[in-house]
PDB file of C-alpha atoms in Angstrom:
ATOM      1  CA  UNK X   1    -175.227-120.566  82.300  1.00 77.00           C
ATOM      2  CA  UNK X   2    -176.084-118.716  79.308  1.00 87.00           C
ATOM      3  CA  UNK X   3    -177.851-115.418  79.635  1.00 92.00           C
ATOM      4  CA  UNK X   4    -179.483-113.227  76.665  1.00 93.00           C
ATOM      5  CA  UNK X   5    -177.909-110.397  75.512  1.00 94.00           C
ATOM      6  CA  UNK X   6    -178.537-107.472  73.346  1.00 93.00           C
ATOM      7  CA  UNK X   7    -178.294-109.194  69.672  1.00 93.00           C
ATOM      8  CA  UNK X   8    -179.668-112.754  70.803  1.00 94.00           C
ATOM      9  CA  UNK X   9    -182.146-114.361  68.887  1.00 94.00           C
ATOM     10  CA  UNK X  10    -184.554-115.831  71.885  1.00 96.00           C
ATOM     11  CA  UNK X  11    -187.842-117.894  71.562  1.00 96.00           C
ATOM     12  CA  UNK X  12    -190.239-116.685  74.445  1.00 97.00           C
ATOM     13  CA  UNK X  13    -193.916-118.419  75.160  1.00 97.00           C
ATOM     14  CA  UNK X  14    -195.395-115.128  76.986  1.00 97.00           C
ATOM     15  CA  UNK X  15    -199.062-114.251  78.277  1.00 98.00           C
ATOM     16  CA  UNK X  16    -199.735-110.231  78.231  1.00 97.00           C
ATOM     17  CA  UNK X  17    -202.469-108.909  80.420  1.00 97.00           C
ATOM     18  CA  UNK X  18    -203.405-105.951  81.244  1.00 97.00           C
ATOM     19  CA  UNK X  19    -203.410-104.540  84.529  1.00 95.00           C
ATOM     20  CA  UNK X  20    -207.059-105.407  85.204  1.00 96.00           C
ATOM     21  CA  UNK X  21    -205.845-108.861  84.638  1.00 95.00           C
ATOM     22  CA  UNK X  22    -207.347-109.100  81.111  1.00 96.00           C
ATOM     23  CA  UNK X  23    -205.408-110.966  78.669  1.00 96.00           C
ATOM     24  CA  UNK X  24    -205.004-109.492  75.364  1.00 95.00           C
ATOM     25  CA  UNK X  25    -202.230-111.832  73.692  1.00 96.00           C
ATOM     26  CA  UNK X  26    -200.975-115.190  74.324  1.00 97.00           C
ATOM     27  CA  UNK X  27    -198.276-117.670  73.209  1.00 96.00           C
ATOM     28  CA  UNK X  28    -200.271-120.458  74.426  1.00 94.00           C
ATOM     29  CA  UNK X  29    -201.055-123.510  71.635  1.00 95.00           C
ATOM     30  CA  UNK X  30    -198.797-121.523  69.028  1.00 96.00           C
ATOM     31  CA  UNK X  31    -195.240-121.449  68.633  1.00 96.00           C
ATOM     32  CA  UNK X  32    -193.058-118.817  70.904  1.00 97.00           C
ATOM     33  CA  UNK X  33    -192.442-115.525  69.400  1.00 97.00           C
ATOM     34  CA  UNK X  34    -188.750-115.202  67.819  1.00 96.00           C
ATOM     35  CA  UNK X  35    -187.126-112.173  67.675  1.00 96.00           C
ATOM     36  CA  UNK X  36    -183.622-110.330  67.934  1.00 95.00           C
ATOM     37  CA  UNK X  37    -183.081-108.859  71.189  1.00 95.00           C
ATOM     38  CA  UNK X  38    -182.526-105.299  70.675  1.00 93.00           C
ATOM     39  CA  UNK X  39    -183.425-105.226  66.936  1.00 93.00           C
ATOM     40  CA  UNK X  40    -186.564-103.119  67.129  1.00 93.00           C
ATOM     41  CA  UNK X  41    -188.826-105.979  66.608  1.00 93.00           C
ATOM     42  CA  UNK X  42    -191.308-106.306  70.152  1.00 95.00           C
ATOM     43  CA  UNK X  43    -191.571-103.177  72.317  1.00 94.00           C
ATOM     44  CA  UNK X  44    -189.066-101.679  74.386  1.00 93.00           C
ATOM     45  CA  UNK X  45    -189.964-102.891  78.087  1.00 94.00           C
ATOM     46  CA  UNK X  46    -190.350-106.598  75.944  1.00 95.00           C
ATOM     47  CA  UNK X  47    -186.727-106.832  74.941  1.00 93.00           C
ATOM     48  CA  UNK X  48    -185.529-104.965  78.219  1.00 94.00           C
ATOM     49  CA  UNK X  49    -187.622-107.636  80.034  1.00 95.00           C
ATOM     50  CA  UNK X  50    -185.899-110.930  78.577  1.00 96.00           C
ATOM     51  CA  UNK X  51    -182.251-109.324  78.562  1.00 95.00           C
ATOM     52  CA  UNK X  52    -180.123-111.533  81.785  1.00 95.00           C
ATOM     53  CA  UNK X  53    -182.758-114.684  81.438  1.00 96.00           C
ATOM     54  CA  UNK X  54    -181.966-118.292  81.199  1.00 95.00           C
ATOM     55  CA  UNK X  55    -183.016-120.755  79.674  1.00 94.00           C
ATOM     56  CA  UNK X  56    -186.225-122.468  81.019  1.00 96.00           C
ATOM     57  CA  UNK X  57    -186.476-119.529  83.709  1.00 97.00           C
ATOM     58  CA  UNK X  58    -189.796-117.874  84.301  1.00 97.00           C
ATOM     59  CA  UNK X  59    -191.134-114.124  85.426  1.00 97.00           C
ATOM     60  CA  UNK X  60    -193.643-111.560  84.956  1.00 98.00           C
ATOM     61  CA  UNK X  61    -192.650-107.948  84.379  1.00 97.00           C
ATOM     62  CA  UNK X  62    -194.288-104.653  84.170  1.00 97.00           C
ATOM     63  CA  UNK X  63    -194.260-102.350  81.488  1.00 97.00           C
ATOM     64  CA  UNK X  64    -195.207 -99.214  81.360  1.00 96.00           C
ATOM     65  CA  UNK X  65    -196.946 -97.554  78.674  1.00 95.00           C
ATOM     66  CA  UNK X  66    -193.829 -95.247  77.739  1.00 94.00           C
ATOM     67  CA  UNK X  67    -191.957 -98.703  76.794  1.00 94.00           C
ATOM     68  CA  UNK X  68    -194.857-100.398  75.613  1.00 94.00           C
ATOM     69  CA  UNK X  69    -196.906 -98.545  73.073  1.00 94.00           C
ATOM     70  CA  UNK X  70    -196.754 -94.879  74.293  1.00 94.00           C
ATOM     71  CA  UNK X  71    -199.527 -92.588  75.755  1.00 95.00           C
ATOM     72  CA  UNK X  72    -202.926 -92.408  73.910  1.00 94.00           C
ATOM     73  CA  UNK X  73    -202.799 -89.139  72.009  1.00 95.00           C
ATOM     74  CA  UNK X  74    -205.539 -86.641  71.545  1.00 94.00           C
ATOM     75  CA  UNK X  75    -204.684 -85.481  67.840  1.00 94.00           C
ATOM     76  CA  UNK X  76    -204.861 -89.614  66.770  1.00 93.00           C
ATOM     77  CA  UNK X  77    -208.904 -88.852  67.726  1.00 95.00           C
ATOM     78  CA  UNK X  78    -210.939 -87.571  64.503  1.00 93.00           C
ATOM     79  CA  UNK X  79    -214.411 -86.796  64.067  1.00 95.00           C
ATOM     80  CA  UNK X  80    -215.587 -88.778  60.329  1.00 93.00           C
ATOM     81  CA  UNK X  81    -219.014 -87.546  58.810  1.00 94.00           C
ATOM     82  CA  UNK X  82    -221.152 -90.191  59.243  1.00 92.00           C
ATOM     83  CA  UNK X  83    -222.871 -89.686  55.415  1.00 91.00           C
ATOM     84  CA  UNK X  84    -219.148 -90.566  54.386  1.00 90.00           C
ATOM     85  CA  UNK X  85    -219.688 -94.326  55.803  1.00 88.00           C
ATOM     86  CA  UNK X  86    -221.319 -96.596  52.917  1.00 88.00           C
ATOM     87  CA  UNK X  87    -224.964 -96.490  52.886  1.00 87.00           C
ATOM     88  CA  UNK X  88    -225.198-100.541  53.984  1.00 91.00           C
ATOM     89  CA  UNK X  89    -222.406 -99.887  56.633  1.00 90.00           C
ATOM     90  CA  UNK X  90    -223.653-100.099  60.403  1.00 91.00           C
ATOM     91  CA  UNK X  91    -221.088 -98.063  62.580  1.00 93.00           C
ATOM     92  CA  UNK X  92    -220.656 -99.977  65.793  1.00 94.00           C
ATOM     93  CA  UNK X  93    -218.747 -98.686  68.889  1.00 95.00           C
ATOM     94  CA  UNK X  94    -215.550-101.421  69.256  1.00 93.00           C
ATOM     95  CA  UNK X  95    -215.801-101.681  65.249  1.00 94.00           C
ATOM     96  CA  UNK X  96    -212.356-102.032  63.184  1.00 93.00           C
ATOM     97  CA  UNK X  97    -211.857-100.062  59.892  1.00 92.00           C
ATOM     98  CA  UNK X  98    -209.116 -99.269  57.842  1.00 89.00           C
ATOM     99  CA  UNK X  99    -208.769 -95.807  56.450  1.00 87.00           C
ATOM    100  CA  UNK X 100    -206.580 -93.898  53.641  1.00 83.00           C
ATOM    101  CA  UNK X 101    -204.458 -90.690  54.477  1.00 76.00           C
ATOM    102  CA  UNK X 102    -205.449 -89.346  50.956  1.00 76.00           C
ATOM    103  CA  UNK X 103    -201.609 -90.058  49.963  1.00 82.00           C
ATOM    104  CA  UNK X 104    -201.991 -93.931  49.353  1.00 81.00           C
ATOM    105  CA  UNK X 105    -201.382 -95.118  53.456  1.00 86.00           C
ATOM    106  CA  UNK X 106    -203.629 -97.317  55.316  1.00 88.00           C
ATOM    107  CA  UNK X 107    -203.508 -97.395  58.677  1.00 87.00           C
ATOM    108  CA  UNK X 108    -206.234 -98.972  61.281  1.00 91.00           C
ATOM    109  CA  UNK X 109    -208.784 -97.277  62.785  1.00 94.00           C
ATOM    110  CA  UNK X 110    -211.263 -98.203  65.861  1.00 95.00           C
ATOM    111  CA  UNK X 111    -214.982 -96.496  66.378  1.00 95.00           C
ATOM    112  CA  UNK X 112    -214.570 -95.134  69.678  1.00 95.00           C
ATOM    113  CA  UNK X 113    -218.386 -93.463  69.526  1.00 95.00           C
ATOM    114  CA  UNK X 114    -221.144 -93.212  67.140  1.00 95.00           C
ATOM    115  CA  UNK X 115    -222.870 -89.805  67.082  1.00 95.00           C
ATOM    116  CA  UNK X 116    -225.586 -88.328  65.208  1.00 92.00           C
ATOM    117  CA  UNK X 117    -223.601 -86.542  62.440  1.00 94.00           C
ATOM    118  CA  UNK X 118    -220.469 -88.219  62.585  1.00 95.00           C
ATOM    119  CA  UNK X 119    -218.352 -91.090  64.069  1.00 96.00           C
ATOM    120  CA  UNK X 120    -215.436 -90.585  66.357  1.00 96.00           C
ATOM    121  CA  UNK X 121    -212.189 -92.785  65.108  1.00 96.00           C
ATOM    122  CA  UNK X 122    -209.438 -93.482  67.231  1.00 96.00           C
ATOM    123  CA  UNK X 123    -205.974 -94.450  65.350  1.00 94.00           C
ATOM    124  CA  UNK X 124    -203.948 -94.809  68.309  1.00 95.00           C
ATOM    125  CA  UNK X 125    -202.905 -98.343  68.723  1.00 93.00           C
ATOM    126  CA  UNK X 126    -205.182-100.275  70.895  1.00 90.00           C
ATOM    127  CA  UNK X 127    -202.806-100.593  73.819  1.00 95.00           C
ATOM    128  CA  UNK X 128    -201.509 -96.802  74.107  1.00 95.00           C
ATOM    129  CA  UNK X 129    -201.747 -95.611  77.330  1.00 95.00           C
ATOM    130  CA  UNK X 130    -202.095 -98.903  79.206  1.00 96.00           C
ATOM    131  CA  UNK X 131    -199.285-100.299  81.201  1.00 97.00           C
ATOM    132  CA  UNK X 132    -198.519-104.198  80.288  1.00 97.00           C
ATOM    133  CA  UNK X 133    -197.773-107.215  82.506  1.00 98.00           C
ATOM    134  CA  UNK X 134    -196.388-110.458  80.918  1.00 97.00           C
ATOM    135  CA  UNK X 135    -195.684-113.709  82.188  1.00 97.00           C
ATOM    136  CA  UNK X 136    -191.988-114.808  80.859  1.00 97.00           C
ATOM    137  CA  UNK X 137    -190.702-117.947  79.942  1.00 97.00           C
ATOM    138  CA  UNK X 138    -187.795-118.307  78.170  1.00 97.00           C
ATOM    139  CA  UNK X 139    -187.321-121.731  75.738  1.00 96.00           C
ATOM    140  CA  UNK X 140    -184.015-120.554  73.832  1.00 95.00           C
ATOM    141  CA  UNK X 141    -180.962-118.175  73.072  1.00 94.00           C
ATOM    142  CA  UNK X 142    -179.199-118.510  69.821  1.00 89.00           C
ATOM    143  CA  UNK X 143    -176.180-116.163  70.325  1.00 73.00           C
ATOM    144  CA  UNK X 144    -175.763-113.394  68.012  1.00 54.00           C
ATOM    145  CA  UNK X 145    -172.966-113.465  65.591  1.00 52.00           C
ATOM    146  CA  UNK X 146    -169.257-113.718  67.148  1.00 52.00           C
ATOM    147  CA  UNK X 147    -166.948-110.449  66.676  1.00 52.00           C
ATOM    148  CA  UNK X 148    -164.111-111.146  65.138  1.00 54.00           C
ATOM    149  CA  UNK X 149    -161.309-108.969  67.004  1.00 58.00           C
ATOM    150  CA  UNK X 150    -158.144-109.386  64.595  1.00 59.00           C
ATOM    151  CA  UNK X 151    -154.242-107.835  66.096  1.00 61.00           C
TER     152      UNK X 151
END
């Protein structure tokens, strides 16, 4: 029976939850997720989590936030002046924004709070610091390419 390896290409329907048993991502009524095991493409604890499965088995594993998307860091927190906002903008707690670095990069921002004077962003990525739990099921390996050993 075939097992995935490092270097597999695998097709995975999954459910992610949190550990408070909210779901935050699902397979479910879309195709499975493709990827290369081992090629940088899901998280760490993902590609550790499908390496040895068959196909057709099923699990859940547990990933911790180190192999998932790291700890939440303090310096990703900023305080924005809130006169910076456009005038017909409505800063919401929850809300999504996109922000420049001043060199040309965009990268995602959330309001975490809305104060007075300013508005606290928070650019780590939503799931930092949480620990993951996904429900496995594994549809199909395509081996990764065959080494050629010559003499």
């Amino acid at each position: 029976m075939q097992q995935v390896k490092k270097g597999d290409t695998v097709k995975v329907h999954y459910h992610g939850k949190l550990t408070n048993g909210t779901t935050f991502d699902s397979s479910e009524g879309r195709e499975p997720l493709e990827f290369e095991v081992g090629g940088g493409m899901v998280i760490p604890g993902f590609d550790d989590g499908v390496t040895g499965m068959a196909i057709g088995e099923k699990k859940t594993i547990h990933i911790p936030a180190d192999q998932a998307y790291g700890p939440k860091q303090e310096e990703m927190i900023m305080e924005f002046p809130r006169d910076r906002f456009p005038a017909d903008m409505v800063p919401e707690v929850g809300m999504q924004l996109n922000m420049s670095n001043g060199s040309g990069q965009n990268f995602p921002v959330t309001i975490a709070e809305v104060r007075e004077a300013v508005v606290v962003l928070d650019a780590n990525h939503p799931l930092a610091g949480e620990e993951l739990i996904f429900d496995l099921e594994l549809v199909s390996i395509d081996g990764g390419t065959p080494l050629i050993i010559m003499p």
